[in-house]
Short mmCIF file of C-alpha atoms in Angstrom, two decimals:
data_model
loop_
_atom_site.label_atom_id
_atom_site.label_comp_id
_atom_site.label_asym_id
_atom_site.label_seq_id
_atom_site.Cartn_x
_atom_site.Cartn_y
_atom_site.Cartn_z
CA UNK A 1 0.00 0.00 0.00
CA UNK A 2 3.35 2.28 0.07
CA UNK A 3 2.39 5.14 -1.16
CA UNK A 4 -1.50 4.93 -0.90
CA UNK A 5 -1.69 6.15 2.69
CA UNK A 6 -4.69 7.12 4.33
CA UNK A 7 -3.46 10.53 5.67
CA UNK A 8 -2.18 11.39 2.20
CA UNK A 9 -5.37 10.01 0.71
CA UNK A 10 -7.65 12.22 3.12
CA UNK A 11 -5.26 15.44 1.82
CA UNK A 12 -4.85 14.78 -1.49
CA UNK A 13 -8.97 14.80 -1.32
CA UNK A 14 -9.07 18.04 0.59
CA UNK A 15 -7.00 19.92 -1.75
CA UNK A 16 -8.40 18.80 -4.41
CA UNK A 17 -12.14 19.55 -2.94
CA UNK A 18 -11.18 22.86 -2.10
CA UNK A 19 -10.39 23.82 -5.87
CA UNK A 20 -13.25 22.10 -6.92
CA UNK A 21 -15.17 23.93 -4.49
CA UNK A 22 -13.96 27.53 -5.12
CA UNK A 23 -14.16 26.93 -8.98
CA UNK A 24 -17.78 25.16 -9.11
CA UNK A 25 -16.56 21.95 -10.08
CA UNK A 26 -16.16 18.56 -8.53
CA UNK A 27 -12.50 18.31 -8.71
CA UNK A 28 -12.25 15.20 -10.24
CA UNK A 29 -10.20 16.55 -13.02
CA UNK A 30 -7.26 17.11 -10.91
CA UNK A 31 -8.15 14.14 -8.64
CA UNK A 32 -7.19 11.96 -11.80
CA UNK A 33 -3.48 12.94 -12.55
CA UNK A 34 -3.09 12.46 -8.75
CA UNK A 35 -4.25 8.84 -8.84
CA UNK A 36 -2.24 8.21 -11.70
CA UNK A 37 1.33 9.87 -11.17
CA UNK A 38 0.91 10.10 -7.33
CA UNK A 39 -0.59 6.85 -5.99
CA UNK A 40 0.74 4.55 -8.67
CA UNK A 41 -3.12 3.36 -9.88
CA UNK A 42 -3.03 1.97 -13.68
CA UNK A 43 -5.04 3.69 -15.99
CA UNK A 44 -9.10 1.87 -15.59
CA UNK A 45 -8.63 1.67 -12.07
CA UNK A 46 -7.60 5.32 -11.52
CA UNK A 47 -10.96 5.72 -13.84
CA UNK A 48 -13.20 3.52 -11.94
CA UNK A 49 -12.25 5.31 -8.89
CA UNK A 50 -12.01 8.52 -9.59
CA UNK A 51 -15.83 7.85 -10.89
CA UNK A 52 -16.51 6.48 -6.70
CA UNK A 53 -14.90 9.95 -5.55
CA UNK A 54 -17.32 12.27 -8.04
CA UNK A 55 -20.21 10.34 -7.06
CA UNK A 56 -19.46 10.43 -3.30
CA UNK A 57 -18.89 14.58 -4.07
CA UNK A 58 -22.24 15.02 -6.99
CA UNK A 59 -24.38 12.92 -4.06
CA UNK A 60 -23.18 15.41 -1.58
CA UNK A 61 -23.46 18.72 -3.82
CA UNK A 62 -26.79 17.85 -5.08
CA UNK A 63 -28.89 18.10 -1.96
CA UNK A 64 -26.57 20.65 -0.62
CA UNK A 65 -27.44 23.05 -3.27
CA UNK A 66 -31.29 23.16 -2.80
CA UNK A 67 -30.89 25.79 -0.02
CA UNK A 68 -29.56 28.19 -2.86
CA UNK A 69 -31.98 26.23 -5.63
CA UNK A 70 -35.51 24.86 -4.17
CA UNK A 71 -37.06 21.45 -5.38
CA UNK A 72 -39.40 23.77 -7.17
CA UNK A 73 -37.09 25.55 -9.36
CA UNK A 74 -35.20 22.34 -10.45
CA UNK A 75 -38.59 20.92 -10.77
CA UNK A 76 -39.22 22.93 -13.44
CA UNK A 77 -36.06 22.26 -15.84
CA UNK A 78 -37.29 18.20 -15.59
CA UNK A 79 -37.64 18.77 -19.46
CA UNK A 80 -34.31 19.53 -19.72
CA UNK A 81 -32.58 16.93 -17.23
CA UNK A 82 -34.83 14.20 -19.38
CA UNK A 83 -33.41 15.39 -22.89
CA UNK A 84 -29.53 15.19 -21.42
CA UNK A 85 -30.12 12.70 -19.72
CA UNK A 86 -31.04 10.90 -22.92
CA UNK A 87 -28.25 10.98 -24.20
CA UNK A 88 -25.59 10.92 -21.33
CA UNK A 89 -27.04 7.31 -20.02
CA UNK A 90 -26.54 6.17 -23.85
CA UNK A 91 -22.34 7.55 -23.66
CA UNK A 92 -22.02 6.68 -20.15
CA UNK A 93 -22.43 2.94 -21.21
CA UNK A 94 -20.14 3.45 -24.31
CA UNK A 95 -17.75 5.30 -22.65
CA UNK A 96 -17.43 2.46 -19.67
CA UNK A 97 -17.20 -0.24 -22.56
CA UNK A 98 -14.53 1.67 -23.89
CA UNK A 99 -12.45 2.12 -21.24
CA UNK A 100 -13.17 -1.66 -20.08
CA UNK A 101 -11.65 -2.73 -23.95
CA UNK A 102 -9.33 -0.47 -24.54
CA UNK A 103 -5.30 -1.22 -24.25
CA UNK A 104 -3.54 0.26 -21.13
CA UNK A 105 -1.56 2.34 -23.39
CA UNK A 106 -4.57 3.21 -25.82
CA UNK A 107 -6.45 4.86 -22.45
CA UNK A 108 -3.39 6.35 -20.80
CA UNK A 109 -3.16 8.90 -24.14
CA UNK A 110 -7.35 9.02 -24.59
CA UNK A 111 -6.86 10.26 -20.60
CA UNK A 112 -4.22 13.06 -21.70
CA UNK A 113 -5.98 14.36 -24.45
CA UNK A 114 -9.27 14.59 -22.67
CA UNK A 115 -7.12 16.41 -19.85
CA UNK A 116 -6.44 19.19 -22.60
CA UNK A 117 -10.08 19.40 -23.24
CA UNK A 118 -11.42 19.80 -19.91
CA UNK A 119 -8.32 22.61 -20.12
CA UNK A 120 -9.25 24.49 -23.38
CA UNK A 121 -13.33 24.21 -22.01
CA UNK A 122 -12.05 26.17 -17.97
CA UNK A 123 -10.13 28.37 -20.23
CA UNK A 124 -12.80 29.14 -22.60
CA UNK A 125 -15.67 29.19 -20.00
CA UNK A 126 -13.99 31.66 -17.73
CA UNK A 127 -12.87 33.58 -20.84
CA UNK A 128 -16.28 35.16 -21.61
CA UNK A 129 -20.32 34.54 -21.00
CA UNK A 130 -22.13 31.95 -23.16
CA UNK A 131 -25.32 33.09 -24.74
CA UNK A 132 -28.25 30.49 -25.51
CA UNK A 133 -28.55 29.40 -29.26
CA UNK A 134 -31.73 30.49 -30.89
CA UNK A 135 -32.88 27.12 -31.64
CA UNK A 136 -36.51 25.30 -32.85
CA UNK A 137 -37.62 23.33 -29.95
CA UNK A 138 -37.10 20.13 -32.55
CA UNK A 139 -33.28 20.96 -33.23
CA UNK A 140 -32.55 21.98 -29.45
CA UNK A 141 -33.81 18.67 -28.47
CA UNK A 142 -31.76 16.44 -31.42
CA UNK A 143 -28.79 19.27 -30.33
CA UNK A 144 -29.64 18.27 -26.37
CA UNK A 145 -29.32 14.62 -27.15
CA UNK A 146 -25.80 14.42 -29.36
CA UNK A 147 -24.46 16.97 -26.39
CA UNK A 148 -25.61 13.96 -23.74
CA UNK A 149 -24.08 11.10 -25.63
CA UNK A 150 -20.73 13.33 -26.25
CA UNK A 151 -20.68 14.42 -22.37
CA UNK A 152 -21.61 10.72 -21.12
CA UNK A 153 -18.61 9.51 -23.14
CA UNK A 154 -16.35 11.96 -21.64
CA UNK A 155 -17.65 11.55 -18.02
CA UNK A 156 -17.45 7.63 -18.34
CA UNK A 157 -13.61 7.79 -20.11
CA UNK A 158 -12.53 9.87 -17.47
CA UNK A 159 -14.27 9.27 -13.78
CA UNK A 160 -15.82 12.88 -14.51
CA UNK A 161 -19.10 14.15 -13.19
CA UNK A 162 -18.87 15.54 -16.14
CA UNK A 163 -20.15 19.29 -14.70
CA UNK A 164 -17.05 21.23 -16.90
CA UNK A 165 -19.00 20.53 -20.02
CA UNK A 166 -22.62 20.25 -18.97
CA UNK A 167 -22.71 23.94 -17.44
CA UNK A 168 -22.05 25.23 -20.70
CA UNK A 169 -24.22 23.32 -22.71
CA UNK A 170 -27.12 23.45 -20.56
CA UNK A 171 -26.33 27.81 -20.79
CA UNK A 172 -25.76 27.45 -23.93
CA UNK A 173 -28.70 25.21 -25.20
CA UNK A 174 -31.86 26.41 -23.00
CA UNK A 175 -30.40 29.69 -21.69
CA UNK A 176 -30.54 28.90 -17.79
CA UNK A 177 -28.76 31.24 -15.45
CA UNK A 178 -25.83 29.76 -13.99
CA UNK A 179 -26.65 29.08 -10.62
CA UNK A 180 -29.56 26.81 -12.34
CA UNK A 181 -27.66 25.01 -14.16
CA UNK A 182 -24.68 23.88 -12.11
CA UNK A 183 -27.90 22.32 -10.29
CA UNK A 184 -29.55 21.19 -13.59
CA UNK A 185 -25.76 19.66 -14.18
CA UNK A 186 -25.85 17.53 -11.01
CA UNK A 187 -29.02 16.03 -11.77
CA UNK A 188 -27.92 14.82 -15.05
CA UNK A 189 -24.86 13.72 -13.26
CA UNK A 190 -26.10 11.66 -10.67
CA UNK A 191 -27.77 8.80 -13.22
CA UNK A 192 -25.43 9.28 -15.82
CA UNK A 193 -22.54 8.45 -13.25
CA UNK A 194 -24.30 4.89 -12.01
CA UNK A 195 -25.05 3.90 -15.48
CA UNK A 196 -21.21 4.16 -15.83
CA UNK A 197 -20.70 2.41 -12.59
CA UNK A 198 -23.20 -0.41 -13.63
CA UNK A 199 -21.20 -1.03 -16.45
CA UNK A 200 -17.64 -1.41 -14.99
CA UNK A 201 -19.14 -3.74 -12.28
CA UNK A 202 -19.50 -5.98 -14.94
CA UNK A 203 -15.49 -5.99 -14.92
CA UNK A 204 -12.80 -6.79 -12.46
CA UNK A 205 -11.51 -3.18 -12.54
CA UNK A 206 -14.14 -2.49 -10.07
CA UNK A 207 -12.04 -4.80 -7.70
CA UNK A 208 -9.94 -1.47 -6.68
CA UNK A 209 -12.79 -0.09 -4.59
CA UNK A 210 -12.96 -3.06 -2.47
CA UNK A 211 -9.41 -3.54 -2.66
CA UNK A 212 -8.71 0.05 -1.49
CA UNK A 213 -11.55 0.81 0.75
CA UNK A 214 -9.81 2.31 3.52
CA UNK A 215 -8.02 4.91 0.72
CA UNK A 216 -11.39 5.35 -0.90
CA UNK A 217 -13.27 6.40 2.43
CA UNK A 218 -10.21 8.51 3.60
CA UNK A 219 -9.87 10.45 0.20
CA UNK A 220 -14.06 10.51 0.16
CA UNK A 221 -14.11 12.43 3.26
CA UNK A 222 -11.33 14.68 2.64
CA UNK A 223 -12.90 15.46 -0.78
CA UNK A 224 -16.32 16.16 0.48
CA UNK A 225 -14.96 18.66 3.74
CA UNK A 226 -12.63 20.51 0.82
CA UNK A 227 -15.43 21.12 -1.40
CA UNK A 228 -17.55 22.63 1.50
CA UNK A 229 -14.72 24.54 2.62
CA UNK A 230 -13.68 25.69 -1.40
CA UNK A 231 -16.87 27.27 -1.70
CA UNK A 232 -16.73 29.31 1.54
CA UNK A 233 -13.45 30.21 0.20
CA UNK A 234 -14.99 31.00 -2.76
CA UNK A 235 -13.96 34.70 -2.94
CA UNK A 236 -10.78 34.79 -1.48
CA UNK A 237 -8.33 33.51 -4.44
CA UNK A 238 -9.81 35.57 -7.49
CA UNK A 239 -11.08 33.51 -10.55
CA UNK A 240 -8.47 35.73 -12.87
CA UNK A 241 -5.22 33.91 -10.63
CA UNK A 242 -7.03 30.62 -10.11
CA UNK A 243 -8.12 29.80 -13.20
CA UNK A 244 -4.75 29.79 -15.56
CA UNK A 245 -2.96 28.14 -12.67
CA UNK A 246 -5.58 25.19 -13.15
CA UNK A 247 -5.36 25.03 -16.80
CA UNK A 248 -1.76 24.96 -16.58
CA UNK A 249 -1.99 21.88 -13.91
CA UNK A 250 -4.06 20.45 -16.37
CA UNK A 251 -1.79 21.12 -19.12
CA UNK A 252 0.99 19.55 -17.56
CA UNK A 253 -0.48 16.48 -15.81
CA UNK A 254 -1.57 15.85 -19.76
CA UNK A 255 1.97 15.92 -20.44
CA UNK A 256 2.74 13.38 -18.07
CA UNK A 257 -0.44 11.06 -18.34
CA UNK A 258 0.74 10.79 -22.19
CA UNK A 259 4.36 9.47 -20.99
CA UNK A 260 3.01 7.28 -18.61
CA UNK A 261 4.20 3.49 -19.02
#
């Protein structure tokens, strides 16, 4: 278990938790190159687990939030959750087949260049505001449900809630304010994320989470106390310092993921 100690676990979840939490995201972007190139995991089970660690953080976030948004108001958006949704439980399943199939090597790159990607979208979200497309209710729907399958994918390859992507789109696509949608996000998140699950329990990957369940819970509860803390932090670091460093981090641990052997 060398260098998968609890302690470091339990930190390594609280940093990460805090960044997720003063940036609106689960983390589990940077939680990834951290199982990989700090805890020595191979390439599906730092996947599979990473997955456990966003779920334990979206199941905590989700009920959390409805002090800011009420049942009500989410209530409302069910139209929207149902047309993602659509799509997302269709490329959480490919996605998790996927990652089950593909060659160690083969998933170590896919991992790096989807590490750019969640990059280029933090750079380009905090770059400037996203307007809604003025789309027929037919074409936003079809548009809604290619967006899902693409996201699911992503989510499923990487151990992602997936929230990076779906903010945008959901802005984008049916013009919700933000607050909304990071809410609308988790919803979609939720199912999409145990569709993925149910699929690599099929496999022995998902061994590691029995085989490291003293890590798991240690870097579960230090994930879920940083995120709480991150977003009362949420104004100290500004967005305009926190940001690049992040995409940088990203940047780099892309680097590395590619190199990995």
């Amino acid at each position: 278990m060398g260098r998968r100690s609890r302690p470091l676990a339990f930190v390594a979840g609280a940093a990460v938790g805090i960044l997720g939490g003063m940036i609106g995201l689960g983390g589990a972007e940077f939680r990834l190159p951290l199982l990989l190139l700090l805890f020595g995991f191979t390439a599906l089970p730092a996947v599979v687990f990473n997955k456990a660690m966003s779920l334990v953080v979206v199941a905590t976030a989700l009920p959390a939030r409805l002090i800011a948004v009420p049942p009500g108001e989410l209530g409302d958006e069910w139209d929207v959750v149902l047309n993602l949704l659509t799509g997302s439980l269709i490329g959480a399943w490919i996605g998790a087949t996927w990652a089950i199939r593909m060659r160690t090597a083969t998933l170590y790159k896919v991992l790096a260049v989807l590490l750019v990607l969640m990059a280029v979208v933090l750079a380009a979200h905090h770059a400037g505001t996203v307007s809604e497309l003025d789309l027929p209710s037919g074409a936003r729907f079809v548009a809604g449900v290619v967006a899902g399958v693409g996201i699911g994918v992503v989510a499923a390859l990487m151990g992602v809630a997936g929230g990076e992507l779906l903010i945008p789109t959901i802005v984008l696509l049916y013009g919700l304010d933000i607050k909304l949608a990071g809410s609308v996000s988790l919803a979609v998140s939720l199912p999409t994320m145990l569709v993925a699950f149910a699929r690599y329990s099929r496999d022995s990957s998902f061994a590691v989470l029995r085989e490291n369940r003293g890590f798991a819970v240690a870097m579960a509860a230090g994930s879920v106390i940083g995120t709480v803390v991150g977003g009362l932090l949420l104004d100290v670091v500004a967005d305009d310092v926190l940001i690049p460093i992040l995409v940088a981090v990203l940047l780099l641990s892309s680097i590395k993921v590619w190199g990995h052997r």
